Structures are given as structure tokens and as C-alpha cells.
Tab-separated table of C-alpha atoms in Angstrom:
chain	number	residue	atom	x	y	z
T	239	MET	CA	-38.107	34.915	23.292
T	240	LEU	CA	-35.176	33.040	21.911
T	241	PHE	CA	-35.946	34.333	18.468
T	242	PHE	CA	-35.713	37.990	19.726
T	243	ILE	CA	-32.478	37.290	21.583
T	244	SER	CA	-30.999	35.847	18.377
T	245	ILE	CA	-32.119	38.883	16.433
T	246	SER	CA	-30.636	41.335	18.948
T	247	LEU	CA	-27.257	39.429	19.106
T	248	SER	CA	-27.177	39.044	15.309
T	249	LEU	CA	-27.341	42.833	14.811
T	250	PHE	CA	-24.088	43.257	16.703
T	251	THR	CA	-22.442	40.389	14.822
T	252	LEU	CA	-23.546	41.841	11.479
T	253	LEU	CA	-22.141	45.184	12.562
T	254	LEU	CA	-18.792	43.631	13.225
T	255	SER	CA	-18.880	41.852	9.983
T	256	ASN	CA	-19.615	45.149	8.107
T	257	ILE	CA	-16.677	46.835	9.796
T	258	LEU	CA	-14.396	44.003	8.740
T	259	ASN	CA	-15.802	44.132	5.118
T	260	LYS	CA	-14.989	47.844	4.874
T	261	LYS	CA	-11.452	47.267	6.152
T	262	VAL	CA	-10.564	44.464	3.821
T	263	ASN	CA	-12.737	45.917	0.983
T	264	ASN	CA	-14.454	42.539	0.442
T	265	PRO	CA	-17.933	41.566	1.731
T	266	LEU	CA	-17.327	38.151	0.534
T	267	ASN	CA	-14.176	37.436	2.709
T	268	PRO	CA	-14.183	33.976	4.307
T	269	CYS	CA	-14.915	35.303	7.756
T	270	SER	CA	-18.088	37.175	6.891
T	271	ILE	CA	-19.212	34.210	4.596
T	272	MET	CA	-18.868	31.938	7.543
T	273	VAL	CA	-20.915	34.306	9.716
T	274	TYR	CA	-23.707	34.639	7.153
T	275	ILE	CA	-24.056	30.906	6.809
T	276	TRP	CA	-24.039	30.229	10.495
T	277	LEU	CA	-26.565	33.050	11.328
T	278	LEU	CA	-28.948	31.650	8.725
T	279	LEU	CA	-28.813	28.131	9.856
T	280	LEU	CA	-28.949	29.102	13.575
T	281	PHE	CA	-32.198	31.013	12.958
T	282	ILE	CA	-33.715	28.047	11.179
T	283	ALA	CA	-32.596	25.701	14.067
T	284	VAL	CA	-34.085	28.040	16.633
T	285	THR	CA	-37.336	28.762	14.789
T	286	TYR	CA	-38.165	25.483	12.982
T	287	GLY	CA	-35.694	22.877	14.328
T	288	SER	CA	-38.099	21.565	17.167
T	289	LYS	CA	-41.143	21.962	14.935
T	290	LEU	CA	-39.347	19.479	12.510
T	291	GLY	CA	-38.745	16.914	15.303
T	292	TYR	CA	-35.253	17.890	16.328
T	293	TYR	CA	-34.064	18.652	19.894
T	294	PRO	CA	-34.953	22.310	20.764
T	295	VAL	CA	-32.219	24.857	20.775
T	296	ASP	CA	-31.892	26.735	24.035
T	297	ILE	CA	-30.076	29.889	25.239
T	298	SER	CA	-26.688	28.234	25.706
T	299	VAL	CA	-26.138	27.258	22.099
T	300	ILE	CA	-27.237	30.713	20.935
T	301	LEU	CA	-24.916	32.469	23.347
T	302	PHE	CA	-21.907	30.148	22.596
T	303	THR	CA	-22.381	30.515	18.856
T	304	PHE	CA	-22.463	34.392	18.829
T	305	PHE	CA	-19.554	34.464	21.283
T	306	PHE	CA	-17.661	32.240	18.915
T	307	LEU	CA	-18.457	34.167	15.672
T	308	ASP	CA	-17.874	37.588	17.236
T	309	LEU	CA	-14.494	36.489	18.533
T	310	ILE	CA	-13.470	35.361	15.141
T	311	LEU	CA	-14.686	38.633	13.548
T	312	ILE	CA	-12.779	40.695	16.103
T	313	ILE	CA	-9.481	38.763	15.747
T	314	THR	CA	-9.739	38.670	11.976
T	315	TYR	CA	-10.292	42.460	11.918
T	316	PHE	CA	-7.175	43.246	14.060
T	317	GLY	CA	-5.106	40.698	12.183
T	318	SER	CA	-6.016	41.952	8.726
T	319	GLU	CA	-4.341	44.834	6.944
T	320	THR	CA	-6.445	47.649	5.375
T	321	ILE	CA	-7.053	47.039	1.740
T	322	ASN	CA	-7.395	50.219	-0.460
T	323	ASN	CA	-10.080	50.467	-3.193
T	324	ASN	CA	-7.420	50.562	-5.920
T	325	TYR	CA	-6.515	46.986	-5.494
T	326	LYS	CA	-6.821	44.764	-8.563
T	327	PHE	CA	-6.460	41.019	-8.452
T	328	CYS	CA	-3.607	39.742	-10.606
T	329	ILE	CA	-1.055	36.878	-10.513
T	330	ASP	CA	2.599	37.434	-10.636
T	331	PHE	CA	3.172	34.918	-13.509
T	332	SER	CA	3.166	35.416	-17.136
T	333	GLU	CA	0.176	34.380	-19.216
T	334	LYS	CA	2.235	31.673	-20.865
T	335	LYS	CA	3.425	30.236	-17.599
T	336	ILE	CA	-0.085	30.034	-16.159
T	337	PHE	CA	-1.226	28.422	-19.392
T	338	ASN	CA	1.620	25.763	-19.227
T	339	ILE	CA	1.014	25.015	-15.594
T	340	SER	CA	-2.751	24.584	-16.364
T	341	ILE	CA	-1.927	22.073	-19.182
T	342	VAL	CA	0.334	20.024	-16.925
T	343	LEU	CA	-2.166	19.929	-14.083
T	344	PHE	CA	-5.167	19.141	-16.378
T	345	LEU	CA	-3.300	16.276	-18.005
T	346	PHE	CA	-2.261	15.004	-14.679
T	347	PHE	CA	-5.913	15.174	-13.590
T	348	LEU	CA	-7.104	13.184	-16.692
T	349	PHE	CA	-4.464	10.495	-16.215
T	350	SER	CA	-5.276	10.140	-12.524
T	351	THR	CA	-9.109	9.994	-13.217
T	352	PHE	CA	-8.525	7.384	-15.921
T	353	CYS	CA	-6.493	5.253	-13.486
T	354	TYR	CA	-9.194	5.575	-10.764
T	355	PHE	CA	-12.101	4.435	-13.015
T	356	LYS	CA	-9.977	1.629	-14.536
T	357	ASN	CA	-9.453	0.374	-11.058
T	358	LEU	CA	-13.061	0.910	-10.140
T	359	SER	CA	-14.190	-1.165	-13.101
T	360	ASN	CA	-12.580	-4.195	-11.399
T	361	TYR	CA	-15.390	-3.975	-8.812
T	362	ILE	CA	-18.353	-2.418	-10.673
T	363	PRO	CA	-18.948	-2.391	-14.548
T	364	LEU	CA	-18.738	1.268	-15.478
T	365	ASN	CA	-21.887	1.046	-17.551
T	366	ASN	CA	-23.738	0.101	-14.359
T	367	LEU	CA	-22.050	2.589	-12.106
T	368	LEU	CA	-24.958	4.886	-11.454
T	369	SER	CA	-27.319	2.098	-10.529
T	370	ASN	CA	-24.710	0.861	-8.077
T	371	ILE	CA	-24.055	4.275	-6.291
T	372	TRP	CA	-24.285	2.696	-2.749
T	373	LEU	CA	-21.907	-0.094	-3.620
T	374	TRP	CA	-19.505	2.391	-5.090
T	375	LYS	CA	-19.619	4.596	-1.980
T	376	ASP	CA	-19.248	1.446	0.198
T	377	LEU	CA	-16.076	0.536	-1.647
T	378	GLU	CA	-14.522	3.840	-0.789
T	379	LEU	CA	-15.651	4.035	2.762
T	380	SER	CA	-14.564	0.415	3.465
T	381	GLY	CA	-11.088	1.012	1.974
T	382	LYS	CA	-11.426	-1.648	-0.630
T	383	LEU	CA	-10.852	0.967	-3.208
T	384	SER	CA	-8.645	3.662	-1.762
T	385	SER	CA	-9.538	6.955	-3.289
T	386	ASN	CA	-6.400	8.442	-1.508
T	387	SER	CA	-3.974	6.190	-3.357
T	388	LEU	CA	-1.010	8.053	-4.859
T	389	LEU	CA	-2.101	6.820	-8.223
T	390	PHE	CA	-5.267	8.814	-7.941
T	391	LEU	CA	-3.498	12.001	-6.642
T	392	GLY	CA	-4.472	14.116	-9.547
T	393	ARG	CA	-8.066	13.380	-9.243
T	394	ASN	CA	-7.987	14.487	-5.584
T	395	LEU	CA	-6.086	17.633	-5.911
T	396	GLN	CA	-8.465	20.509	-5.246
T	397	LEU	CA	-5.818	22.999	-6.223
T	398	ILE	CA	-6.286	22.000	-9.895
T	399	GLY	CA	-9.646	23.859	-9.841
T	400	THR	CA	-8.050	26.948	-8.384
T	401	ILE	CA	-5.283	26.972	-10.961
T	402	LEU	CA	-7.694	26.411	-13.890
T	403	ALA	CA	-9.920	29.317	-12.566
T	404	ILE	CA	-6.858	31.561	-12.159
T	405	GLY	CA	-5.798	30.681	-15.733
T	406	PHE	CA	-9.330	31.442	-17.110
T	407	LEU	CA	-9.320	34.847	-15.404
T	408	ASN	CA	-5.793	35.830	-16.479
T	409	CYS	CA	-5.344	34.456	-19.947
T	410	THR	CA	-6.615	35.846	-23.219
T	411	GLY	CA	-7.394	34.589	-26.683
T	412	TYR	CA	-7.040	30.908	-27.526
T	413	ARG	CA	-5.423	30.302	-24.113
T	414	LYS	CA	-8.563	31.576	-22.244
T	415	LYS	CA	-10.826	29.421	-24.535
T	416	THR	CA	-8.678	26.316	-24.032
T	417	ILE	CA	-8.626	26.702	-20.232
T	418	PHE	CA	-12.343	27.251	-20.212
T	419	VAL	CA	-12.824	23.872	-21.938
T	420	PHE	CA	-10.458	22.363	-19.365
T	421	LEU	CA	-12.534	23.913	-16.622
T	422	ILE	CA	-15.793	22.576	-17.987
T	423	VAL	CA	-14.324	18.982	-18.356
T	424	TYR	CA	-12.900	19.258	-14.850
T	425	LEU	CA	-16.241	20.223	-13.404
T	426	LEU	CA	-18.045	17.449	-15.226
T	427	LEU	CA	-15.651	14.723	-14.091
T	428	THR	CA	-15.620	16.220	-10.590
T	429	PHE	CA	-19.409	15.443	-10.348
T	430	ILE	CA	-18.775	11.772	-11.015
T	431	ASP	CA	-18.211	10.939	-7.303
T	432	PRO	CA	-20.218	8.906	-4.867
T	433	ARG	CA	-19.399	11.280	-1.875
T	434	ARG	CA	-20.384	14.855	-1.260
T	435	ASP	CA	-17.404	16.363	0.264
T	436	PRO	CA	-14.904	15.906	-2.560
T	437	ILE	CA	-17.297	17.546	-4.945
T	438	ILE	CA	-18.257	20.442	-2.864
T	439	ASP	CA	-14.594	21.029	-1.802
T	440	LYS	CA	-13.471	21.282	-5.444
T	441	LEU	CA	-16.348	23.607	-6.169
T	442	ILE	CA	-15.181	25.966	-3.432
T	443	TYR	CA	-11.573	25.941	-4.789
T	444	ILE	CA	-12.897	26.978	-8.134
T	445	ILE	CA	-15.212	29.746	-6.734
T	446	CYS	CA	-12.456	31.351	-4.591
T	447	PRO	CA	-10.440	33.129	-7.440
T	448	PHE	CA	-13.692	34.548	-8.903
T	449	VAL	CA	-14.674	35.931	-5.463
T	450	LEU	CA	-11.293	37.733	-5.174
T	451	TYR	CA	-11.163	38.782	-8.772
T	452	TYR	CA	-14.597	40.325	-8.934
T	453	LYS	CA	-14.894	41.457	-5.314
T	454	GLY	CA	-15.685	45.090	-6.263
T	455	ASN	CA	-17.715	44.422	-9.399
T	456	ILE	CA	-21.294	43.572	-8.653
T	457	LYS	CA	-22.195	42.846	-12.254
T	458	GLN	CA	-19.377	40.302	-12.613
T	459	ILE	CA	-20.163	38.722	-9.236
T	460	LEU	CA	-23.773	38.208	-10.452
T	461	LYS	CA	-22.334	36.757	-13.679
T	462	TRP	CA	-19.917	34.304	-12.208
T	463	VAL	CA	-19.882	33.914	-8.422
T	464	ILE	CA	-23.646	33.538	-7.938
T	465	PRO	CA	-24.123	30.792	-10.637
T	466	LEU	CA	-21.198	28.852	-9.158
T	467	SER	CA	-22.606	29.376	-5.674
T	468	ILE	CA	-26.041	28.066	-6.851
T	469	ILE	CA	-24.351	24.982	-8.360
T	470	PHE	CA	-22.695	24.543	-4.897
T	471	ILE	CA	-26.112	24.796	-3.085
T	472	ILE	CA	-27.872	22.468	-5.502
T	473	THR	CA	-25.045	19.960	-5.299
T	474	PHE	CA	-25.113	19.993	-1.517
T	475	PHE	CA	-28.901	19.398	-1.616
T	476	ILE	CA	-28.813	16.592	-4.081
T	477	LEU	CA	-25.767	14.830	-2.520
T	478	SER	CA	-26.932	15.154	1.091
T	479	SER	CA	-29.458	12.484	0.420
T	480	SER	CA	-26.628	10.015	-0.497
T	481	LEU	CA	-25.215	10.212	3.046
T	482	SER	CA	-28.346	8.406	4.291
T	483	PHE	CA	-27.998	5.688	1.772
T	484	GLY	CA	-31.476	6.391	0.406
T	485	LYS	CA	-33.181	6.197	3.711
T	486	GLU	CA	-34.087	9.878	3.846
T	487	ASN	CA	-35.462	12.253	1.213
T	488	GLY	CA	-33.558	15.204	-0.110
T	489	TRP	CA	-35.245	17.737	2.198
T	490	SER	CA	-34.919	15.582	5.270
T	491	ALA	CA	-31.318	14.961	4.620
T	492	MET	CA	-30.772	18.609	3.942
T	493	GLY	CA	-32.034	19.503	7.368
T	494	ALA	CA	-29.986	16.721	8.991
T	495	TYR	CA	-26.674	17.986	7.506
T	496	THR	CA	-27.314	21.775	7.859
T	497	PHE	CA	-29.153	23.491	10.681
T	498	ALA	CA	-29.947	20.266	12.760
T	499	SER	CA	-26.406	20.129	13.963
T	500	PHE	CA	-27.216	23.208	16.233
T	501	ASN	CA	-30.114	21.170	17.716
T	502	SER	CA	-27.854	18.203	18.425
T	503	LEU	CA	-25.199	20.477	19.780
T	504	GLN	CA	-27.743	21.616	22.349
T	505	LYS	CA	-28.554	17.992	23.342
T	506	ALA	CA	-24.777	17.306	23.626
T	507	ILE	CA	-24.438	20.269	26.042
T	508	ASP	CA	-27.577	19.266	28.009
T	509	THR	CA	-26.336	15.649	28.356
T	510	LYS	CA	-22.690	16.511	28.903
T	511	PHE	CA	-21.614	14.431	25.890
T	512	THR	CA	-17.971	13.662	26.212
T	513	SER	CA	-15.020	12.954	23.952
T	514	ARG	CA	-13.747	9.579	22.880
T	515	SER	CA	-10.191	10.873	22.808
T	516	GLU	CA	-7.901	11.325	25.857
T	517	LEU	CA	-5.491	13.469	23.817
T	518	VAL	CA	-5.180	17.096	24.955
T	519	LEU	CA	-7.250	19.229	22.423
T	520	GLY	CA	-7.357	16.195	20.312
T	521	ASN	CA	-10.502	17.247	18.567
T	522	THR	CA	-9.812	21.092	18.461
T	523	PHE	CA	-6.388	20.582	16.951
T	524	TYR	CA	-6.963	17.208	15.232
T	525	PHE	CA	-4.528	17.945	12.522
T	526	ILE	CA	-1.618	18.355	14.891
T	527	TYR	CA	-2.130	14.694	15.933
T	528	MET	CA	-2.376	13.622	12.308
T	529	ILE	CA	1.399	14.458	12.121
T	530	LEU	CA	2.373	13.270	15.711
T	531	LYS	CA	0.767	9.814	15.103
T	532	PHE	CA	3.646	9.068	12.723
T	533	ILE	CA	6.125	9.868	15.490
T	534	ASN	CA	4.283	7.989	18.192
T	535	PRO	CA	1.191	5.753	17.409
T	536	ILE	CA	-0.168	6.408	20.946
T	537	LEU	CA	-0.880	10.011	19.706
T	538	THR	CA	-3.208	8.736	16.956
T	539	PRO	CA	-6.436	10.773	17.161
T	540	PRO	CA	-9.929	9.042	17.178
T	541	ASN	CA	-12.003	8.374	14.023
T	542	ILE	CA	-13.262	11.715	12.692
T	543	VAL	CA	-16.766	10.281	12.193
T	544	LEU	CA	-18.635	11.884	15.020
T	545	ASN	CA	-21.013	10.043	17.356
T	546	PHE	CA	-24.827	9.866	16.851
T	547	LEU	CA	-26.505	10.989	20.156
T	548	GLY	CA	-29.378	8.501	19.740
T	549	GLY	CA	-33.116	9.134	19.422
T	550	SER	CA	-34.951	10.573	16.485
T	551	ASP	CA	-34.489	14.183	17.578
T	552	THR	CA	-30.781	14.389	16.965
T	553	VAL	CA	-28.238	13.909	14.103
T	554	ASN	CA	-24.461	13.538	14.037
T	555	ILE	CA	-22.933	16.792	15.365
T	556	TYR	CA	-20.693	18.354	12.739
T	557	THR	CA	-20.474	22.120	13.468
T	558	SER	CA	-17.087	23.633	14.217
T	559	LEU	CA	-18.081	24.234	17.829
T	560	ILE	CA	-18.328	20.388	18.591
T	561	ALA	CA	-14.556	20.174	18.450
T	562	PRO	CA	-13.869	22.335	21.450
T	563	TYR	CA	-16.965	21.083	23.226
T	564	LEU	CA	-15.779	17.482	23.010
T	565	ASP	CA	-12.401	18.504	24.412
T	566	SER	CA	-14.129	20.269	27.308
T	567	ASN	CA	-15.718	16.853	28.377
T	568	GLY	CA	-18.975	18.718	29.271
T	569	ASN	CA	-17.339	21.363	31.478
T	570	LEU	CA	-18.817	24.690	30.226
T	571	PHE	CA	-16.072	26.796	31.817
T	572	VAL	CA	-13.457	24.808	29.976
T	573	PHE	CA	-15.635	25.132	26.873
T	574	VAL	CA	-15.552	28.864	26.918
T	575	ILE	CA	-11.756	28.835	27.306
T	576	LEU	CA	-11.370	26.493	24.348
T	577	ILE	CA	-13.802	28.598	22.270
T	578	VAL	CA	-11.401	31.524	22.828
T	579	ILE	CA	-8.319	29.413	21.794
T	580	TYR	CA	-10.155	27.924	18.825
T	581	ALA	CA	-11.473	31.301	17.712
T	582	LEU	CA	-7.965	32.781	17.981
T	583	TYR	CA	-6.546	30.099	15.714
T	584	ILE	CA	-9.269	30.395	13.173
T	585	GLY	CA	-9.179	34.283	13.147
T	586	VAL	CA	-5.427	34.330	12.705
T	587	VAL	CA	-5.676	31.728	9.794
T	588	ILE	CA	-8.415	33.848	8.049
T	589	ALA	CA	-6.394	37.053	8.497
T	590	ILE	CA	-3.309	35.499	7.078
T	591	SER	CA	-5.227	34.257	4.036
T	592	ILE	CA	-6.675	37.788	3.516
T	593	ASN	CA	-3.327	39.504	3.788
T	594	ILE	CA	-1.429	37.140	1.579
T	595	SER	CA	-4.164	37.027	-1.130
T	596	TYR	CA	-3.844	40.798	-1.570
T	597	LYS	CA	-0.057	41.006	-1.187
T	598	LYS	CA	1.641	37.956	-2.721
T	599	ARG	CA	-0.829	37.341	-5.556
T	600	ASP	CA	0.686	34.004	-6.585
T	601	PHE	CA	-0.486	30.445	-6.809
T	602	SER	CA	0.586	29.806	-3.182
T	603	ALA	CA	-1.614	32.513	-1.898
T	604	MET	CA	-4.559	31.458	-3.966
T	605	ILE	CA	-4.287	27.873	-2.879
T	606	PHE	CA	-4.119	28.835	0.812
T	607	SER	CA	-6.891	31.276	0.513
T	608	SER	CA	-8.986	28.601	-1.244
T	609	ALA	CA	-8.400	26.204	1.671
T	610	VAL	CA	-9.449	28.813	4.124
T	611	TYR	CA	-12.689	29.544	2.149
T	612	ALA	CA	-13.286	25.820	2.078
T	613	CYS	CA	-12.949	25.567	5.829
T	614	ALA	CA	-15.140	28.604	6.457
T	615	ILE	CA	-17.956	27.609	4.072
T	616	ARG	CA	-18.018	23.908	5.229
T	617	SER	CA	-17.690	24.774	8.943
T	618	PHE	CA	-21.456	24.488	9.459
T	619	TYR	CA	-21.376	20.771	8.654
T	620	ASN	CA	-17.812	19.814	9.389
T	621	PRO	CA	-15.238	21.081	11.921
T	622	THR	CA	-12.875	21.495	8.970
T	623	PHE	CA	-10.614	24.058	10.737
T	624	SER	CA	-9.843	21.162	13.163
T	625	TYR	CA	-9.055	18.731	10.304
T	626	ALA	CA	-6.382	18.726	7.711
T	627	GLU	CA	-7.526	21.300	5.113
T	628	ILE	CA	-5.088	24.012	6.002
T	629	LEU	CA	-2.248	21.481	6.513
T	630	VAL	CA	-3.031	19.853	3.131
T	631	SER	CA	-3.069	23.220	1.480
T	632	ILE	CA	0.534	23.758	2.620
T	633	ILE	CA	1.460	20.330	1.108
T	634	TYR	CA	-0.316	21.465	-2.090
T	635	ILE	CA	1.865	24.539	-2.159
T	636	ILE	CA	5.019	22.480	-1.678
T	637	LEU	CA	3.835	20.198	-4.572
T	638	MET	CA	3.202	23.233	-6.763
T	639	LYS	CA	6.646	24.591	-6.256
T	640	THR	CA	8.676	21.353	-6.339
T	641	ILE	CA	6.821	19.413	-9.109
T	642	PHE	CA	4.303	21.219	-11.250
T	643	GLU	CA	6.078	24.604	-11.589
T	644	LYS	CA	9.331	22.834	-12.526
T	645	ARG	CA	7.436	20.744	-15.117
T	646	ALA	CA	5.861	23.904	-16.568
T	647	LYS	CA	9.310	25.475	-16.879
T	648	LYS	CA	10.526	22.479	-18.886
T	649	ILE	CA	7.520	22.593	-21.115
T	650	GLU	CA	7.996	26.358	-21.589
T	651	ARG	CA	11.622	25.832	-22.517
T	652	GLY	CA	10.560	23.176	-24.988
T	653	PHE	CA	8.088	25.542	-26.575
T	654	ASN	CA	10.598	28.314	-26.806
T	655	GLY	CA	13.326	25.931	-28.131
């Protein structure tokens, strides 16, 4: 019965998605991609979740999920401008400027990566790094080796992948070949990381420009976007097992960090699981309190690592819906209201990203769009719209305009001089 209810509701959701796709002339817009991923995982949770030992999904999670997705689609539709078929992706910078910025960022990435591994070698010999993957991860999680240090900033800047992808798509001749080498080296070094999220996030930031550039060309999408997406899926599968510190096999970990969050969300609703935060909307708008805590320490939000409900039939709950549910403190009426508020926020953010990526066509637009794609794609296992991804993208944009672009201009003047 639940399966047929899900099928019926999904038809309406897919219809809304198709209407949005036609308006923005892009079936791979972040809103629709989010919907496709959520629908697939929800169906697996409903059909196989309980058979695999997880808490069974009931009608409440199904209805709340479709209500959430439909609202985002509707809000995004009315917030997005109509995009005509003549649109062609381009960047408002000269090829030389794009190339110079790419050089600066790539060298910054290499320097930062070198500093990171030099510091890491103080704890683990680099020749034994792969055999000590758990110790490496523990070093970062414990804070003994702070991966967020300013010295390692270039290693953590996801925007570098976006800029290199833009450079590859917009440059020609030797510049295109050079940036292609940069991109390959960047990808290879990106995969040398003990944690899943930094790798996956950087992959999404690379994929985004390809999605926008080839949105109307199926052949090119098959050539570039699909291979990159396959790399994303394989990476997620392989790295998911690392989250269990070797206690689960790849398939088991894959289930725990994908569809099973819907099963756990159902148990959270049934048991009226409550928030650890007394801050108003402290989970739904976590990123606001990340700023306010510097003004008043009392406004510091709780640890973002979400609770485990207990028992072998649940996992940590990491869907985007858990944020408003925690803030509702088990009150379903309040939960519905918060879903509306949260969906309004997400729909507006996605609509802005769609509009500026077609109108401004500059680095700032691509960086912001990449952040939105990252939030949408990762929303099934992290409430990323609640966290700092959008906020950090704005900081990235400021960095681009105040540091890297100025540096590129100096280099360009030097080349011309």
C-alpha cells in the first residue's frame, strides 16, 4: 500500500519537476537533481529498508517528504526566470585572465597541499599513510591536525575545482591542455583524504560548470557529466565504509548513509526525538548561529554530529528534513510550519543560483551555483542547506574578488610588460 501511495505522489512531483525543467531549460538544475535523488532513496527505504533490518518507513515520512519536495519545486519555479533555448554558457572574462587566475589558484593549491602533508608527516610517516588511514582520520576529527588551518586554505578551497573546470571549458590551445593537466593533478590530490565529504564536495564543484555548459547537448553530457557523476557515485560507495572505521562492509555502509536515514527519520518521528539545542531554529538555520556565536557565545549552536537513536534498526539521521524536525521538538504541527519556512529558504536560494548563473556568467555566479548544487546533491545524507555551504560560498566569492583576481591582474600586467 505504501509503495502505491509513493508512486502516486511521485508522479505529481515529477510533473512539477518537468514543468520547472522546461522553464529553466535545464533538466539537471539543482532542484530537480535533489528531487530525483530523494525519490530514488525514499523508494528504496520504503521497499527494502525494513527487509534489510532498518526501522520501517510509514505514511508520515512519505507525506512529509513529498510535501517538502513539492514546495521546493513550486517556490523554485516561481522564483526562477524563463530561460530561452538560445542561451549559451560563457564567462565574462578573457581567456588570458581565466588562464592566469587558474595558474594562481592551482599553485596556491599545490603549496597548501605540500604544507598539509609536511605537517601530517610529523604524526604519520607518509610512506605508511594508507596503512594508517584510521589514525589519519582520527587526527583530523580530534583536532590534533587541524585541516581548517589557514596554512591549508588552498587545499580546502572547493572553488579551485570550479575555476579549473571553467578554464578548461573556455580556453583553447595550449591553455586548455595546461588547465586539463592542472585539473587531473587536482583530482588525484583531492582523492588523498581520509574523509568522504571533502572529496565529494570538490567533485561536485568540478561537475557544476560541465552541467551548465552542456545542459542542452546530450552527447557532451554523456561524454563529460556522466563519467564525472559515476566517479562521484563510486567515490561515495568506497568512502562510506571509512565512516564506520572498518566495522561495516561497503554495501552495509552505503545503505546506512543513503536511504536508511529515511527509516531513522521515521523512528525519530514515532519516538518524538527532540533537539539538543534551545536556540530558536538552531538546526534549521544553523549557519546563522555560526555567525552569532562570535557576537555572543551563548548563541553557539550544538555539535553538528547528529544523535544515533539506538538499536540495530536505525542510523544517524542526516536528511535535510531532520533539521526542521529537531527544531519542532516532536510537535508535528510545528514541524509542518518549519518545513514551509525551510522549503521557502531552499527554493529561493536555488532560484537565485539558477538566475545568476544564466545572467551574470562570471566566477561569482559559478561559485554560488556550485555551492547550491553541492547542497542539493548532498542533502540526502547531510542537512547541508542548514550548515555553512552557502555562507562559505559567499566568503569564497569575496576571496576571489579581493585576493585571487587582483593577483591574476598583476600576473597579467607582468606578462604584458
